[in-house]
Amino acid sequence: MKFYKKLYVGESIKKPNKVKRKLRRNAGQFKVYVIALAGGDDQLEIYHCAFLQQKYYRDHPPYIIGLAGGYEEAVDIVVKITEAALKETGRPDLKKYLFPENE
């Protein structure tokens, strides 16, 4: 499992390193949602961390952009990323905003 170098962390996540360690070990966490890069043309996806315990995600780990303490907080983080992308680039292309070196 890979994490974005400038990981977005919601205010309710008090110990992000502990959350990351638990995600890597597939430990259950009731209120943790992850924001991950989507495959294909989609931009970002929001998952409850329990989805990451499925065999598919062990074989195909997501690239995690952010951590949130609830679904609404995860949506707020995605909105924040989108607003920053629009302000800086004038486009809502989140992948190009997050990874400008890949242009």
Tab-separated table of C-alpha atoms in Angstrom:
chain	number	residue	atom	x	y	z
A	1	MET	CA	0.000	0.000	0.000
A	2	LYS	CA	1.409	3.360	-1.014
A	3	PHE	CA	0.653	6.707	0.540
A	4	TYR	CA	0.864	10.125	-1.118
A	5	LYS	CA	3.960	12.007	0.069
A	6	LYS	CA	1.808	15.035	1.047
A	7	LEU	CA	-0.970	12.909	2.543
A	8	TYR	CA	-4.202	14.800	3.223
A	9	VAL	CA	-5.380	14.063	6.755
A	10	GLY	CA	-8.754	15.009	8.211
A	11	GLU	CA	-8.971	16.877	11.499
A	12	SER	CA	-10.492	13.890	13.284
A	13	ILE	CA	-7.443	11.698	12.550
A	14	LYS	CA	-5.228	12.402	15.550
A	15	LYS	CA	-2.460	9.853	14.871
A	16	PRO	CA	-2.073	9.390	11.094
A	17	ASN	CA	1.015	7.182	11.403
A	18	LYS	CA	-0.894	4.770	13.634
A	19	VAL	CA	-3.784	4.705	11.154
A	20	LYS	CA	-1.361	4.027	8.280
A	21	ARG	CA	0.275	1.192	10.230
A	22	LYS	CA	-3.132	-0.378	10.943
A	23	LEU	CA	-4.119	-0.076	7.281
A	24	ARG	CA	-0.944	-1.864	6.225
A	25	ARG	CA	-1.675	-4.674	8.708
A	26	ASN	CA	-5.373	-4.922	7.726
A	27	ALA	CA	-6.466	-4.088	11.257
A	28	GLY	CA	-10.086	-3.004	11.578
A	29	GLN	CA	-10.874	0.656	12.141
A	30	PHE	CA	-14.533	1.646	12.401
A	31	LYS	CA	-14.467	5.305	11.371
A	32	VAL	CA	-11.568	5.521	8.940
A	33	TYR	CA	-12.150	6.303	5.276
A	34	VAL	CA	-9.427	6.529	2.659
A	35	ILE	CA	-9.260	8.714	-0.426
A	36	ALA	CA	-7.479	6.854	-3.201
A	37	LEU	CA	-6.541	7.399	-6.819
A	38	ALA	CA	-9.122	5.856	-9.095
A	39	GLY	CA	-8.236	3.697	-12.033
A	40	GLY	CA	-9.055	4.817	-15.549
A	41	ASP	CA	-10.475	8.248	-16.218
A	42	ASP	CA	-11.985	8.746	-12.770
A	43	GLN	CA	-10.180	11.057	-10.405
A	44	LEU	CA	-10.475	9.922	-6.766
A	45	GLU	CA	-12.467	7.316	-4.881
A	46	ILE	CA	-13.550	7.158	-1.256
A	47	TYR	CA	-13.513	3.791	0.521
A	48	HIS	CA	-14.253	2.682	4.046
A	49	CYS	CA	-11.044	1.058	5.251
A	50	ALA	CA	-12.815	-2.303	5.644
A	51	PHE	CA	-12.902	-2.622	1.830
A	52	LEU	CA	-9.107	-2.714	1.837
A	53	GLN	CA	-9.200	-6.028	3.716
A	54	GLN	CA	-10.553	-7.799	0.626
A	55	LYS	CA	-8.205	-10.062	-1.277
A	56	TYR	CA	-8.419	-7.870	-4.401
A	57	TYR	CA	-6.842	-4.932	-2.569
A	58	ARG	CA	-4.054	-7.112	-1.181
A	59	ASP	CA	-3.175	-8.000	-4.775
A	60	HIS	CA	-3.904	-4.486	-6.142
A	61	PRO	CA	-3.180	-2.003	-3.348
A	62	PRO	CA	-4.590	1.494	-3.860
A	63	TYR	CA	-2.508	4.650	-3.866
A	64	ILE	CA	-3.875	6.548	-0.880
A	65	ILE	CA	-4.107	10.331	-1.144
A	66	GLY	CA	-5.929	11.060	2.106
A	67	LEU	CA	-7.304	9.761	5.396
A	68	ALA	CA	-10.552	10.851	7.017
A	69	GLY	CA	-12.484	10.056	10.169
A	70	GLY	CA	-15.815	9.741	8.353
A	71	TYR	CA	-17.402	9.836	4.928
A	72	GLU	CA	-18.394	13.497	5.167
A	73	GLU	CA	-14.868	14.466	6.166
A	74	ALA	CA	-13.523	12.487	3.191
A	75	VAL	CA	-15.864	14.377	0.862
A	76	ASP	CA	-14.688	17.660	2.407
A	77	ILE	CA	-11.066	16.709	1.683
A	78	VAL	CA	-11.904	15.890	-1.950
A	79	VAL	CA	-13.672	19.253	-2.267
A	80	LYS	CA	-10.612	20.967	-0.767
A	81	ILE	CA	-8.314	19.232	-3.282
A	82	THR	CA	-10.649	20.154	-6.147
A	83	GLU	CA	-10.816	23.812	-5.101
A	84	ALA	CA	-7.022	23.963	-4.863
A	85	ALA	CA	-6.685	22.380	-8.324
A	86	LEU	CA	-9.130	24.864	-9.837
A	87	LYS	CA	-7.390	27.792	-8.192
A	88	GLU	CA	-3.894	26.735	-9.245
A	89	THR	CA	-4.486	25.223	-12.688
A	90	GLY	CA	-7.933	26.429	-13.721
A	91	ARG	CA	-9.000	22.824	-14.347
A	92	PRO	CA	-10.553	20.170	-12.102
A	93	ASP	CA	-8.017	17.547	-13.208
A	94	LEU	CA	-7.026	16.244	-9.788
A	95	LYS	CA	-4.499	13.683	-10.993
A	96	LYS	CA	-2.513	16.325	-12.869
A	97	TYR	CA	-2.763	18.660	-9.883
A	98	LEU	CA	-1.541	16.016	-7.432
A	99	PHE	CA	1.192	14.712	-9.740
A	100	PRO	CA	2.366	17.638	-11.903
A	101	GLU	CA	5.652	15.893	-12.722
A	102	ASN	CA	3.735	13.283	-14.778
A	103	GLU	CA	2.659	15.788	-17.454
